[in-house]
Amino acid sequence: MRDVCVIGLGLIGGSLLRAAHSIGRTTFGATTSEADADAASRAGFDVTTQVEAALSKAAERDAMIVLAVPLPAVEEVLRTVSRVAGHCVLTDVTSVKGPVLDSVRRRAPYAKFVGGHPMAGTANSGWKASNPALFGGAAWVLGVEHDTDLTAWAVVAQLVLDVGAHVVPLPADSHDETVARISHLPHIFAAILATIGAQGGPLAMSLAAGSYTDGTRVAGSSPALVRAMTEGNRDALLPIVDEALGRLGAARGSLASTGGLAVTVNAGHEGAQAFAASKDAERAGVRVSLSAPDARDGLIALGERGGRITAIEGDIAIGEVS
Amino acid sequence: MRDVCVIGLGLIGGSLLRAAHSIGRTTFGATTSEADADAASRAGFDVTTQVEAALSKAAERDAMIVLAVPLPAVEEVLRTVSRVAGHCVLTDVTSVKGPVLDSVRRRAPYAKFVGGHPMAGTANSGWKASNPALFGGAAWVLGVEHDTDLTAWAVVAQLVLDVGAHVVPLPADSHDETVARISHLPHIFAAILATIGAQGGPLAMSLAAGSYTDGTRVAGSSPALVRAMTEGNRDALLPIVDEALGRLGAARGSLASTGGLAVTVNAGHEGAQAFAASKDAERAGVRVSLSAPDARDGLIALGERGGRITAIEGDIAIGEVS
């Protein structure tokens, strides 16, 4: 089992360091946060504030490197990776995949890179919120591009599976378009609802109940994190926001002209039923040979159909789709 | 204690009939649904499918009448009320207050009418979903207009308090504008999110997690109920939808031009904090004499400040505001 070097020890990086350690991997890491480094060291982890030193150790040991720094810090760390550990297996946990892939191609073109995004999180952040069980049962997207090194991919996938998550193989653009739909637009909508509600003053706050509480919950998230993920996904998010503007404008026009909202309300109800049905759907087993010539296409097809990989045995990825 | 006649025995009407019965009121009612009438009769309630007969009995006994029919049915029932029980104390439980007030002024101008809206509900509907504990701790808006008969108002308020709810006194226009903000816009947003999510197909459904689940939850509500409340509140809802369109358009413009969403995200976070703070706010006691010349102003001021009335003793309404 390959050693694991985690750069950045916030909620996700810290949780991954703990989780990898708990399943018996040799782990070490670095963070520029003195407070997080102190806390992690006191908890018994091999952690430094010297990112370059940690990456050099990763190169010596041929460890896999996990970038768990915020998106704006990725480019700078990639420069150091390229200089001292450019041939290590490299992954990240950032919430957008296209921009990170572009950065890797520019800054660390020889890295054996596999983009990653665990669909897990809490409202809290930092090492103090880290939890080795954070990833249990979660979907963890792993990038598959035309030039992805599937040997490196399997190394990263094995760690993801070992810490309890399921692997969703996807190209970066497909990931980014999907999270714009199901995460970034919901965050923008929650912010707007919370703003419009609060403008109603104490009366609105006193009458707000279920629909408002649910619809605004994620507006309580850290503004810095919400901005990082939405702004970082600008290219994929803009067309989704346009779609929302179009649908809201159509609802407005229909309410003003005919007085009816049937199209809006019925489409939403069908969408809610489709989501509920997806949870109860029968699932069928799927196997993809990672050494087959069309392995990348097989992995992507599995991910695009809403499937997940739950195990790797030899060179066979074992998954399920509905 | 005045007898209670409930017309319409769905979730709200049925729950009120059960709740009023459970606190010792003499209750009777009517519904045009044979199935609901049968079920209520089998449960031991004095219920008929003859609305006019029930209203005549209410007139004989000087009972208070609760209209718990859907908004589109209100006008027709009001005509019968005006004909056979025009001088009874009359209230309703419809989710919009301006249109009902207009109908009463047109169809039953001599009624001692007090508009009402319990902020309680579940995803289910019909007598089978009714529950006498539905109103415990809920806010229940009761209309206060310049011409409201405060003796009738106190009769309705006492029933509301007796079934465990708190009274929020408000003019119809203030109620309708507020529920457009904190309930009807959230329903429209949930419908649009659920539509856009589902268009992402099985992949989007498989990656959807917390923000999507929360943001779309009320899209699962009955489309007929959502349409009735949103379409029925058209005049108050249109400017709120316009505000949402303006804010979403501004977010789009900012993301496209500068790449930033700080204004949107920060305003939403402040709104979420204001909502959280409103739950923890210290509350001060307030007393309003219902026989004072400025009683209506005092009640409205209490409601507009986010206050609630929790008891009536003699002619004193006892409440709290933050």
Short mmCIF file of N, CA and C in Angstrom, two decimals, chain A residues 118-276:
data_model
loop_
_atom_site.label_atom_id
_atom_site.label_comp_id
_atom_site.label_asym_id
_atom_site.label_seq_id
_atom_site.Cartn_x
_atom_site.Cartn_y
_atom_site.Cartn_z
N PRO A 118 -14.60 14.56 -3.34
CA PRO A 118 -15.51 13.85 -2.44
C PRO A 118 -16.76 14.68 -2.18
N MET A 119 -17.95 14.10 -2.42
CA MET A 119 -19.20 14.81 -2.19
C MET A 119 -19.57 14.65 -0.71
N ALA A 120 -18.73 15.21 0.14
CA ALA A 120 -18.95 15.09 1.58
C ALA A 120 -18.53 16.40 2.21
N GLY A 121 -19.12 16.75 3.30
CA GLY A 121 -18.75 18.00 3.96
C GLY A 121 -19.70 18.25 5.11
N THR A 122 -19.38 19.25 5.89
CA THR A 122 -20.26 19.66 6.96
C THR A 122 -20.28 21.18 6.91
N ALA A 123 -21.09 21.79 7.75
CA ALA A 123 -21.12 23.25 7.80
C ALA A 123 -19.85 23.80 8.44
N ASN A 124 -19.06 22.94 9.09
CA ASN A 124 -17.86 23.41 9.79
C ASN A 124 -16.63 23.22 8.93
N SER A 125 -15.54 23.85 9.33
CA SER A 125 -14.33 23.74 8.53
C SER A 125 -13.10 23.71 9.43
N GLY A 126 -11.94 23.39 8.84
CA GLY A 126 -10.69 23.34 9.59
C GLY A 126 -10.41 21.97 10.18
N TRP A 127 -9.14 21.76 10.58
CA TRP A 127 -8.73 20.49 11.18
C TRP A 127 -9.63 20.09 12.33
N LYS A 128 -10.05 21.09 13.13
CA LYS A 128 -10.86 20.79 14.32
C LYS A 128 -12.17 20.10 13.95
N ALA A 129 -12.65 20.28 12.71
CA ALA A 129 -13.89 19.64 12.28
C ALA A 129 -13.63 18.31 11.59
N SER A 130 -12.36 17.92 11.45
CA SER A 130 -12.05 16.72 10.66
C SER A 130 -12.50 15.45 11.38
N ASN A 131 -12.81 14.44 10.57
CA ASN A 131 -13.47 13.24 11.09
C ASN A 131 -13.15 12.09 10.14
N PRO A 132 -12.50 11.03 10.63
CA PRO A 132 -12.10 9.95 9.73
C PRO A 132 -13.30 9.23 9.10
N ALA A 133 -14.50 9.40 9.66
CA ALA A 133 -15.67 8.72 9.10
C ALA A 133 -16.43 9.58 8.11
N LEU A 134 -15.84 10.75 7.77
CA LEU A 134 -16.58 11.71 6.93
C LEU A 134 -17.00 11.11 5.58
N PHE A 135 -16.20 10.17 5.07
CA PHE A 135 -16.41 9.74 3.68
C PHE A 135 -17.25 8.46 3.55
N GLY A 136 -17.68 7.92 4.66
CA GLY A 136 -18.42 6.66 4.62
C GLY A 136 -19.67 6.74 3.75
N GLY A 137 -19.72 5.95 2.70
CA GLY A 137 -20.89 5.91 1.82
C GLY A 137 -21.02 7.08 0.86
N ALA A 138 -20.08 8.02 0.92
CA ALA A 138 -20.18 9.21 0.05
C ALA A 138 -19.76 8.87 -1.38
N ALA A 139 -20.31 9.66 -2.32
CA ALA A 139 -19.82 9.59 -3.70
C ALA A 139 -18.53 10.40 -3.79
N TRP A 140 -17.53 9.88 -4.50
CA TRP A 140 -16.24 10.57 -4.66
C TRP A 140 -15.92 10.53 -6.14
N VAL A 141 -16.06 11.66 -6.78
CA VAL A 141 -15.80 11.71 -8.22
C VAL A 141 -14.30 11.61 -8.47
N LEU A 142 -13.91 10.75 -9.40
CA LEU A 142 -12.51 10.69 -9.86
C LEU A 142 -12.49 10.91 -11.36
N GLY A 143 -11.65 11.85 -11.78
CA GLY A 143 -11.62 12.26 -13.17
C GLY A 143 -11.09 11.19 -14.12
N VAL A 144 -11.75 11.05 -15.26
CA VAL A 144 -11.27 10.19 -16.33
C VAL A 144 -11.26 11.03 -17.60
N GLU A 145 -10.06 11.29 -18.12
CA GLU A 145 -9.92 12.03 -19.37
C GLU A 145 -9.29 11.10 -20.41
N HIS A 146 -9.21 11.57 -21.64
CA HIS A 146 -8.68 10.71 -22.70
C HIS A 146 -7.25 10.26 -22.42
N ASP A 147 -6.52 11.07 -21.61
CA ASP A 147 -5.11 10.75 -21.37
C ASP A 147 -4.84 10.30 -19.93
N THR A 148 -5.90 9.96 -19.20
CA THR A 148 -5.70 9.56 -17.81
C THR A 148 -4.91 8.25 -17.72
N ASP A 149 -3.90 8.25 -16.85
CA ASP A 149 -3.09 7.06 -16.58
C ASP A 149 -3.91 6.15 -15.65
N LEU A 150 -4.40 5.03 -16.17
CA LEU A 150 -5.33 4.21 -15.37
C LEU A 150 -4.63 3.46 -14.24
N THR A 151 -3.33 3.31 -14.33
CA THR A 151 -2.61 2.71 -13.19
C THR A 151 -2.64 3.69 -12.02
N ALA A 152 -2.35 4.97 -12.31
CA ALA A 152 -2.46 5.99 -11.26
C ALA A 152 -3.91 6.10 -10.76
N TRP A 153 -4.84 6.01 -11.71
CA TRP A 153 -6.27 6.11 -11.36
C TRP A 153 -6.64 5.02 -10.35
N ALA A 154 -6.16 3.81 -10.60
CA ALA A 154 -6.50 2.70 -9.70
C ALA A 154 -5.88 2.91 -8.31
N VAL A 155 -4.71 3.52 -8.27
CA VAL A 155 -4.06 3.80 -6.97
C VAL A 155 -4.92 4.76 -6.16
N VAL A 156 -5.40 5.82 -6.82
CA VAL A 156 -6.24 6.80 -6.12
C VAL A 156 -7.59 6.17 -5.75
N ALA A 157 -8.17 5.43 -6.70
CA ALA A 157 -9.48 4.81 -6.45
C ALA A 157 -9.42 3.87 -5.25
N GLN A 158 -8.28 3.14 -5.12
CA GLN A 158 -8.18 2.20 -4.00
C GLN A 158 -8.21 2.93 -2.66
N LEU A 159 -7.54 4.08 -2.59
CA LEU A 159 -7.58 4.86 -1.34
C LEU A 159 -9.01 5.34 -1.06
N VAL A 160 -9.67 5.83 -2.09
CA VAL A 160 -11.05 6.31 -1.93
C VAL A 160 -11.96 5.19 -1.40
N LEU A 161 -11.83 4.01 -2.00
CA LEU A 161 -12.64 2.87 -1.56
C LEU A 161 -12.26 2.46 -0.14
N ASP A 162 -10.96 2.48 0.15
CA ASP A 162 -10.49 2.07 1.47
C ASP A 162 -11.03 2.97 2.58
N VAL A 163 -11.23 4.24 2.29
CA VAL A 163 -11.75 5.13 3.34
C VAL A 163 -13.28 5.14 3.36
N GLY A 164 -13.90 4.25 2.58
CA GLY A 164 -15.35 4.03 2.74
C GLY A 164 -16.24 4.71 1.72
N ALA A 165 -15.63 5.43 0.76
CA ALA A 165 -16.45 6.12 -0.24
C ALA A 165 -16.64 5.25 -1.47
N HIS A 166 -17.52 5.70 -2.37
CA HIS A 166 -17.74 5.04 -3.66
C HIS A 166 -17.20 5.94 -4.76
N VAL A 167 -16.62 5.34 -5.78
CA VAL A 167 -15.99 6.12 -6.84
C VAL A 167 -16.97 6.35 -8.00
N VAL A 168 -17.11 7.62 -8.40
CA VAL A 168 -17.90 7.98 -9.59
C VAL A 168 -16.92 8.49 -10.64
N PRO A 169 -16.65 7.68 -11.70
CA PRO A 169 -15.68 8.10 -12.73
C PRO A 169 -16.35 9.06 -13.70
N LEU A 170 -15.73 10.23 -13.91
CA LEU A 170 -16.34 11.26 -14.76
C LEU A 170 -15.27 12.14 -15.38
N PRO A 171 -15.51 12.63 -16.61
CA PRO A 171 -14.66 13.70 -17.14
C PRO A 171 -14.89 14.99 -16.36
N ALA A 172 -13.90 15.86 -16.35
CA ALA A 172 -13.98 17.10 -15.58
C ALA A 172 -15.18 17.95 -15.99
N ASP A 173 -15.43 18.07 -17.30
CA ASP A 173 -16.53 18.95 -17.72
C ASP A 173 -17.87 18.43 -17.28
N SER A 174 -18.03 17.12 -17.29
CA SER A 174 -19.29 16.53 -16.86
C SER A 174 -19.50 16.76 -15.35
N HIS A 175 -18.43 16.56 -14.58
CA HIS A 175 -18.50 16.86 -13.15
C HIS A 175 -18.92 18.30 -12.91
N ASP A 176 -18.25 19.23 -13.57
CA ASP A 176 -18.47 20.65 -13.27
C ASP A 176 -19.88 21.10 -13.65
N GLU A 177 -20.40 20.59 -14.76
CA GLU A 177 -21.75 20.93 -15.17
C GLU A 177 -22.76 20.36 -14.16
N THR A 178 -22.49 19.15 -13.68
CA THR A 178 -23.43 18.52 -12.75
C THR A 178 -23.43 19.21 -11.39
N VAL A 179 -22.25 19.53 -10.85
CA VAL A 179 -22.25 20.20 -9.54
C VAL A 179 -22.81 21.62 -9.64
N ALA A 180 -22.69 22.25 -10.82
CA ALA A 180 -23.36 23.55 -10.98
C ALA A 180 -24.86 23.39 -10.79
N ARG A 181 -25.43 22.30 -11.36
CA ARG A 181 -26.86 22.02 -11.23
C ARG A 181 -27.29 21.69 -9.81
N ILE A 182 -26.54 20.77 -9.17
CA ILE A 182 -27.09 20.18 -7.94
C ILE A 182 -26.43 20.71 -6.67
N SER A 183 -25.47 21.62 -6.82
CA SER A 183 -24.86 22.18 -5.62
C SER A 183 -24.69 23.69 -5.72
N HIS A 184 -24.13 24.17 -6.83
CA HIS A 184 -23.81 25.60 -6.87
C HIS A 184 -25.05 26.46 -7.07
N LEU A 185 -25.94 26.06 -7.97
CA LEU A 185 -27.20 26.80 -8.10
C LEU A 185 -28.02 26.75 -6.81
N PRO A 186 -28.14 25.59 -6.15
CA PRO A 186 -28.83 25.58 -4.85
C PRO A 186 -28.22 26.56 -3.84
N HIS A 187 -26.90 26.71 -3.85
CA HIS A 187 -26.29 27.68 -2.93
C HIS A 187 -26.68 29.11 -3.30
N ILE A 188 -26.71 29.42 -4.59
CA ILE A 188 -27.10 30.78 -5.01
C ILE A 188 -28.58 31.03 -4.68
N PHE A 189 -29.42 30.05 -4.95
CA PHE A 189 -30.85 30.20 -4.63
C PHE A 189 -31.05 30.40 -3.11
N ALA A 190 -30.34 29.64 -2.32
CA ALA A 190 -30.48 29.77 -0.86
C ALA A 190 -30.07 31.17 -0.42
N ALA A 191 -29.00 31.71 -1.02
CA ALA A 191 -28.55 33.05 -0.65
C ALA A 191 -29.61 34.09 -1.00
N ILE A 192 -30.21 33.96 -2.17
CA ILE A 192 -31.22 34.94 -2.60
C ILE A 192 -32.48 34.82 -1.73
N LEU A 193 -32.91 33.60 -1.44
CA LEU A 193 -34.07 33.41 -0.56
C LEU A 193 -33.81 34.02 0.82
N ALA A 194 -32.62 33.79 1.35
CA ALA A 194 -32.30 34.29 2.69
C ALA A 194 -32.25 35.81 2.70
N THR A 195 -31.81 36.40 1.59
CA THR A 195 -31.76 37.86 1.49
C THR A 195 -33.17 38.44 1.42
N ILE A 196 -33.99 37.87 0.57
CA ILE A 196 -35.35 38.38 0.38
C ILE A 196 -36.19 38.14 1.64
N GLY A 197 -35.98 37.02 2.30
CA GLY A 197 -36.70 36.76 3.55
C GLY A 197 -36.32 37.78 4.62
N ALA A 198 -35.01 37.99 4.79
CA ALA A 198 -34.56 38.90 5.85
C ALA A 198 -35.03 40.33 5.59
N GLN A 199 -35.22 40.68 4.32
CA GLN A 199 -35.72 42.03 4.03
C GLN A 199 -37.16 42.21 4.50
N GLY A 200 -37.85 41.13 4.79
CA GLY A 200 -39.19 41.22 5.37
C GLY A 200 -39.17 41.53 6.85
N GLY A 201 -37.97 41.65 7.45
CA GLY A 201 -37.85 42.06 8.84
C GLY A 201 -38.33 41.02 9.84
N PRO A 202 -38.53 41.45 11.10
CA PRO A 202 -38.89 40.52 12.17
C PRO A 202 -40.19 39.76 11.89
N LEU A 203 -41.13 40.42 11.20
CA LEU A 203 -42.38 39.72 10.88
C LEU A 203 -42.11 38.51 10.00
N ALA A 204 -41.32 38.71 8.93
CA ALA A 204 -41.02 37.59 8.03
C ALA A 204 -40.27 36.49 8.78
N MET A 205 -39.31 36.88 9.63
CA MET A 205 -38.55 35.88 10.38
C MET A 205 -39.48 35.11 11.32
N SER A 206 -40.49 35.80 11.85
CA SER A 206 -41.38 35.13 12.81
C SER A 206 -42.34 34.16 12.12
N LEU A 207 -42.73 34.44 10.88
CA LEU A 207 -43.66 33.54 10.17
C LEU A 207 -42.94 32.46 9.37
N ALA A 208 -41.64 32.62 9.16
CA ALA A 208 -40.91 31.65 8.32
C ALA A 208 -40.96 30.26 8.95
N ALA A 209 -41.31 29.28 8.12
CA ALA A 209 -41.42 27.91 8.63
C ALA A 209 -40.72 26.96 7.67
N GLY A 210 -41.28 25.78 7.48
CA GLY A 210 -40.61 24.69 6.77
C GLY A 210 -39.99 25.05 5.44
N SER A 211 -40.76 25.64 4.53
CA SER A 211 -40.24 25.87 3.18
C SER A 211 -39.07 26.86 3.22
N TYR A 212 -39.15 27.83 4.12
CA TYR A 212 -38.07 28.82 4.22
C TYR A 212 -36.84 28.23 4.91
N THR A 213 -37.07 27.51 5.98
CA THR A 213 -35.96 26.88 6.71
C THR A 213 -35.17 25.95 5.80
N ASP A 214 -35.89 25.10 5.07
CA ASP A 214 -35.21 24.17 4.15
C ASP A 214 -34.50 24.93 3.03
N GLY A 215 -35.21 25.89 2.45
CA GLY A 215 -34.69 26.57 1.26
C GLY A 215 -33.50 27.45 1.53
N THR A 216 -33.31 27.87 2.77
CA THR A 216 -32.20 28.78 3.09
C THR A 216 -31.08 28.12 3.89
N ARG A 217 -31.21 26.83 4.20
CA ARG A 217 -30.27 26.22 5.16
C ARG A 217 -28.81 26.43 4.75
N VAL A 218 -28.47 26.16 3.51
CA VAL A 218 -27.05 26.25 3.13
C VAL A 218 -26.55 27.69 3.00
N ALA A 219 -27.45 28.67 3.11
CA ALA A 219 -26.98 30.06 3.14
C ALA A 219 -26.18 30.33 4.42
N GLY A 220 -26.26 29.45 5.39
CA GLY A 220 -25.46 29.58 6.61
C GLY A 220 -24.02 29.10 6.45
N SER A 221 -23.69 28.51 5.31
CA SER A 221 -22.32 28.01 5.09
C SER A 221 -21.32 29.16 5.04
N SER A 222 -20.04 28.84 5.24
CA SER A 222 -18.98 29.86 5.17
C SER A 222 -19.01 30.56 3.82
N PRO A 223 -19.17 31.90 3.82
CA PRO A 223 -19.18 32.62 2.53
C PRO A 223 -17.91 32.38 1.72
N ALA A 224 -16.77 32.25 2.37
CA ALA A 224 -15.52 32.03 1.63
C ALA A 224 -15.56 30.71 0.86
N LEU A 225 -16.09 29.66 1.51
CA LEU A 225 -16.16 28.37 0.83
C LEU A 225 -17.17 28.40 -0.32
N VAL A 226 -18.31 29.05 -0.08
CA VAL A 226 -19.34 29.12 -1.14
C VAL A 226 -18.82 29.92 -2.33
N ARG A 227 -18.12 31.03 -2.04
CA ARG A 227 -17.56 31.81 -3.14
C ARG A 227 -16.50 31.01 -3.89
N ALA A 228 -15.65 30.30 -3.14
CA ALA A 228 -14.58 29.55 -3.82
C ALA A 228 -15.18 28.53 -4.78
N MET A 229 -16.23 27.83 -4.36
CA MET A 229 -16.73 26.78 -5.24
C MET A 229 -17.56 27.34 -6.39
N THR A 230 -18.37 28.38 -6.13
CA THR A 230 -19.21 28.91 -7.21
C THR A 230 -18.37 29.74 -8.20
N GLU A 231 -17.54 30.63 -7.67
CA GLU A 231 -16.72 31.46 -8.56
C GLU A 231 -15.72 30.61 -9.32
N GLY A 232 -15.19 29.58 -8.67
CA GLY A 232 -14.23 28.70 -9.34
C GLY A 232 -14.86 27.89 -10.46
N ASN A 233 -16.17 27.76 -10.46
CA ASN A 233 -16.87 26.97 -11.48
C ASN A 233 -17.62 27.86 -12.46
N ARG A 234 -17.14 29.07 -12.61
CA ARG A 234 -17.85 30.08 -13.41
C ARG A 234 -18.30 29.60 -14.79
N ASP A 235 -17.42 28.96 -15.54
CA ASP A 235 -17.77 28.60 -16.92
C ASP A 235 -18.95 27.62 -16.97
N ALA A 236 -18.97 26.67 -16.04
CA ALA A 236 -20.06 25.70 -16.04
C ALA A 236 -21.31 26.28 -15.37
N LEU A 237 -21.10 27.21 -14.45
CA LEU A 237 -22.24 27.72 -13.67
C LEU A 237 -23.06 28.74 -14.46
N LEU A 238 -22.42 29.54 -15.29
CA LEU A 238 -23.15 30.60 -16.01
C LEU A 238 -24.34 30.05 -16.81
N PRO A 239 -24.17 29.00 -17.63
CA PRO A 239 -25.34 28.52 -18.37
C PRO A 239 -26.44 27.96 -17.47
N ILE A 240 -26.06 27.43 -16.31
CA ILE A 240 -27.08 26.91 -15.38
C ILE A 240 -27.84 28.08 -14.74
N VAL A 241 -27.13 29.14 -14.39
CA VAL A 241 -27.82 30.33 -13.86
C VAL A 241 -28.74 30.91 -14.94
N ASP A 242 -28.28 30.89 -16.19
CA ASP A 242 -29.14 31.37 -17.27
C ASP A 242 -30.41 30.53 -17.40
N GLU A 243 -30.24 29.22 -17.24
CA GLU A 243 -31.42 28.35 -17.30
C GLU A 243 -32.39 28.70 -16.17
N ALA A 244 -31.84 28.96 -14.99
CA ALA A 244 -32.69 29.34 -13.85
C ALA A 244 -33.38 30.68 -14.10
N LEU A 245 -32.63 31.63 -14.65
CA LEU A 245 -33.23 32.94 -14.98
C LEU A 245 -34.37 32.76 -15.98
N GLY A 246 -34.14 31.92 -16.97
CA GLY A 246 -35.17 31.68 -17.98
C GLY A 246 -36.42 31.07 -17.36
N ARG A 247 -36.22 30.10 -16.48
CA ARG A 247 -37.38 29.43 -15.88
C ARG A 247 -38.11 30.36 -14.90
N LEU A 248 -37.34 31.15 -14.14
CA LEU A 248 -37.99 32.08 -13.21
C LEU A 248 -38.72 33.18 -13.98
N GLY A 249 -38.11 33.64 -15.07
CA GLY A 249 -38.76 34.64 -15.91
C GLY A 249 -40.03 34.09 -16.55
N ALA A 250 -40.00 32.83 -16.96
CA ALA A 250 -41.19 32.22 -17.55
C ALA A 250 -42.30 32.10 -16.50
N ALA A 251 -41.92 31.74 -15.28
CA ALA A 251 -42.92 31.65 -14.20
C ALA A 251 -43.52 33.03 -13.95
N ARG A 252 -42.70 34.05 -13.93
CA ARG A 252 -43.15 35.42 -13.71
C ARG A 252 -44.13 35.83 -14.81
N GLY A 253 -43.75 35.54 -16.05
CA GLY A 253 -44.60 35.92 -17.17
C GLY A 253 -45.93 35.21 -17.14
N SER A 254 -45.90 33.94 -16.80
CA SER A 254 -47.14 33.17 -16.75
C SER A 254 -48.04 33.66 -15.62
N LEU A 255 -47.45 33.92 -14.46
CA LEU A 255 -48.24 34.41 -13.32
C LEU A 255 -48.85 35.78 -13.66
N ALA A 256 -48.08 36.63 -14.33
CA ALA A 256 -48.58 37.97 -14.64
C ALA A 256 -49.63 37.94 -15.73
N SER A 257 -49.47 37.06 -16.71
CA SER A 257 -50.38 37.10 -17.86
C SER A 257 -51.62 36.22 -17.64
N THR A 258 -51.42 34.92 -17.46
CA THR A 258 -52.58 34.03 -17.31
C THR A 258 -52.94 33.81 -15.85
N GLY A 259 -52.03 34.17 -14.95
CA GLY A 259 -52.27 33.91 -13.53
C GLY A 259 -51.91 32.50 -13.11
N GLY A 260 -51.38 31.69 -14.05
CA GLY A 260 -51.13 30.28 -13.75
C GLY A 260 -49.66 29.96 -13.56
N LEU A 261 -49.39 28.98 -12.69
CA LEU A 261 -48.02 28.51 -12.48
C LEU A 261 -47.93 27.00 -12.70
N ALA A 262 -48.88 26.47 -13.48
CA ALA A 262 -48.94 25.01 -13.64
C ALA A 262 -47.64 24.45 -14.21
N VAL A 263 -47.09 25.08 -15.23
CA VAL A 263 -45.90 24.53 -15.87
C VAL A 263 -44.75 24.46 -14.87
N THR A 264 -44.53 25.55 -14.15
CA THR A 264 -43.45 25.60 -13.16
C THR A 264 -43.65 24.57 -12.05
N VAL A 265 -44.84 24.57 -11.48
CA VAL A 265 -45.10 23.72 -10.31
C VAL A 265 -45.10 22.24 -10.71
N ASN A 266 -45.71 21.92 -11.85
CA ASN A 266 -45.77 20.52 -12.27
C ASN A 266 -44.38 19.98 -12.63
N ALA A 267 -43.58 20.79 -13.31
CA ALA A 267 -42.22 20.35 -13.66
C ALA A 267 -41.40 20.12 -12.40
N GLY A 268 -41.56 20.98 -11.41
CA GLY A 268 -40.83 20.81 -10.14
C GLY A 268 -41.26 19.54 -9.43
N HIS A 269 -42.56 19.27 -9.46
CA HIS A 269 -43.05 18.05 -8.80
C HIS A 269 -42.52 16.80 -9.49
N GLU A 270 -42.49 16.84 -10.82
CA GLU A 270 -41.92 15.69 -11.56
C GLU A 270 -40.44 15.52 -11.23
N GLY A 271 -39.72 16.64 -11.11
CA GLY A 271 -38.32 16.57 -10.74
C GLY A 271 -38.13 15.96 -9.36
N ALA A 272 -38.98 16.37 -8.42
CA ALA A 272 -38.89 15.83 -7.06
C ALA A 272 -39.18 14.33 -7.06
N GLN A 273 -40.13 13.92 -7.91
CA GLN A 273 -40.45 12.48 -7.98
C GLN A 273 -39.30 11.70 -8.61
N ALA A 274 -38.64 12.31 -9.61
CA ALA A 274 -37.50 11.63 -10.24
C ALA A 274 -36.36 11.45 -9.23
N PHE A 275 -36.16 12.46 -8.39
CA PHE A 275 -35.10 12.36 -7.37
C PHE A 275 -35.45 11.26 -6.36
N ALA A 276 -36.70 11.24 -5.92
CA ALA A 276 -37.12 10.21 -4.96
C ALA A 276 -36.99 8.83 -5.58
#
